Amino acid sequence: MASPLVGIVANPASGRDIRRLVAHGTVFDNNEKTAIVRRILIGLAAVGITRVAYMPENDFGIVPRALDGLRNPGATSPLRLTAEPLAMPVLGTGTDSTRAARLLVEMGAGCILTLGGDGTNRAVARGCANVPLVPISTGTNNVFPLFIEGTLAGMAAGLVALKRTATRAIYRAPRLEVSLNDTPTESALIDVVVSSLPFIGSRALWDFSTVREVILSRAAPATIGLSALGGALLDSQPDAHGISGMHIVPGNEGPEIQVALAPGLVTWVGIREHRRLAADDSVRCQPGIGTVALDGEREIELAPTTRVEVRLCADGPFVVDVAAALETAARAGYMQR
Amino acid sequence: MTVKDAAPSAHALDKSALLRMYEQMKTIRVFEDRAGKEFASGKVPGFVHLYAGEEAVAVGVCSHLTDDDFITSHHRGHGHCIAKGVSVREMVAELLGREAGACSGKGGSMHIADVNKGMLGANGIVGGGFPLASGAGLTAKYNGKGQVVVCFFGDGAANQGTFHEGLNLAGIWKLPVIFVAENNGYAESTPVTYHMSCRDIADRAAGYNMPGVTVDGLDVFAVYEAAGEAVARARRGEGPSLIECKTYRYYGHFEGDAITYRTKEEEESYRARDAITSLRNSIIKRQVATDAELDAIDAQVQNSIDLAWQYAEAAPYPAPEEALTDVYVKYP
């Protein structure tokens, strides 16, 4: 039987935004992304994947560079793996990631690895349907993708594509559907923030005084960025549902909480009100000139009368739990010979 | 951090600030379009390298500077001069080699300078601005008055040895220098995808102990925000920064360039995101000003450029006996 196809979407633009100036973010350079992809490819090949398709880009050529001179020092035979660029135009925007994901679905990919931040994964999630993702963090304020060793990510993705993992190795993430003037327009994976900043500009948000409302798809500890508000507002009440988001309105009337708004930027902020959200709960945001940020990046400029509504949805992308994938494959005997 | 030390908020961009940005960007565009036409007609001696398309970078950055701050520029320097406040008619006179020029007609397009405005000079040497900027940064640090220096440079210059020397000095001495890369995709005719090992100039900041960020150089607000933070950082004494602005030049490397190395479709894709049109649309959409107000600025800009050319064309050439004046420093 032919090897299943595994996809790679590596965003060359992530990891360089203004948070290196306003906080203590680290530049995530493309040579490092190339090294990660190289390790991914070796991980994929090690578990038996021979077919890879990837998003082409005119920026850096992360995957072609990773393929150049690729070899696994731990293997006795050369890598039998072909990696082909997807047949698609390159626009150099986030839509490339969405288009690549759609093509990979059409081609029957068994798993898609992503390299980027929350924004990259948001773009991929728009197109990846039911194909599970292995999201690797190469951005800044990342909640959705994880810092994980590329080799292990590649092995886990390969094992998922080969259907050698148990069902508990894959879970479904929630998403936030954003409607503008009652028309569903955008989707976010982690947070939707309405800001008073009037233009998209450098995209990131780091000044809490400009934040009008925050809607989170999950209230989780150990996150960074405005999603950290949810973790700081956790209380002794257990989560009522599997999916538990939050709506937060800043203000000086309520308690202050301490949050990490960006790498190396920790501050106390006032919260006027907050409430938990269950699946299908909606939030109608206060109108006014400003911007809507999706997963940490300003994306939509609002006219004074634009109506913004955000709904928590259970039908986000499927995501691989890398540790569980490797564990269940090992327990099933796939790591032995 | 006190409010005084912080970068200006985006809300500081009120109507007058936005219209000033629009006027400056428009002035650069009309200046360059006119210079291109006049060069083609044979009126302008020497070379000209036009900045049209990259206006958001010069204006977004220089909006944070005063006459006490310094900038260094390069061969494509007209936009920097205008954004830093150099007289447009003195610039035209300089292009035409007239005595009334910013450098008495001896510099031409590639050497316009105005030290009273903190404009330390366009520069015919690719990468020539880095040592000057670090030197000016040392002066600024020594003066202790909160002055900053901006070093504009292109993607080709980022491969010169002076880039590494200048950034290293700024890094070790924590100089108040903001290195602004205008990455327009081509070093003369060589695409950045071929000539640069790391592709993103911002990646190189890590080697010199300074933050490096990449912004959309066609979005004046993105440039403004990043530059504001970097300038504030430098004024606070926290050292240099590197801002890479992804941009595009509408004209060739120099006037007369046949531009065989890029496609018309590529140029059109950038023109579709034109920085000045985007700013205009943003101003209108947010009801900051009306079309009529912006049209009036357009007309006033056109008039000022027309008058500058009339003035310069009527101005005399320097006398032959002035040939060595201002060329050598006289020591007592």
XYZ file of C-alpha atoms in Angstrom, chain B residues 11 77 82-83 108 129 134 144 158 165 174 187 194 214 228 241 245 257 291 321:
20
model
C -4.579 57.846 18.889
C 17.143 59.674 -0.981
C 11.197 65.567 1.979
C 10.040 63.635 5.035
C 23.102 66.495 -7.310
C 25.187 55.305 5.672
C 26.756 54.994 14.127
C 22.839 63.437 26.089
C 22.371 44.795 4.069
C 30.327 47.014 11.199
C 24.017 50.899 22.807
C 19.440 45.076 -5.142
C 18.808 35.205 -4.609
C 9.465 43.199 10.001
C 7.525 55.044 17.286
C 16.754 48.621 16.774
C 9.976 47.474 5.919
C 16.638 51.068 -16.287
C -12.490 63.919 -0.522
C 35.394 80.071 -9.261
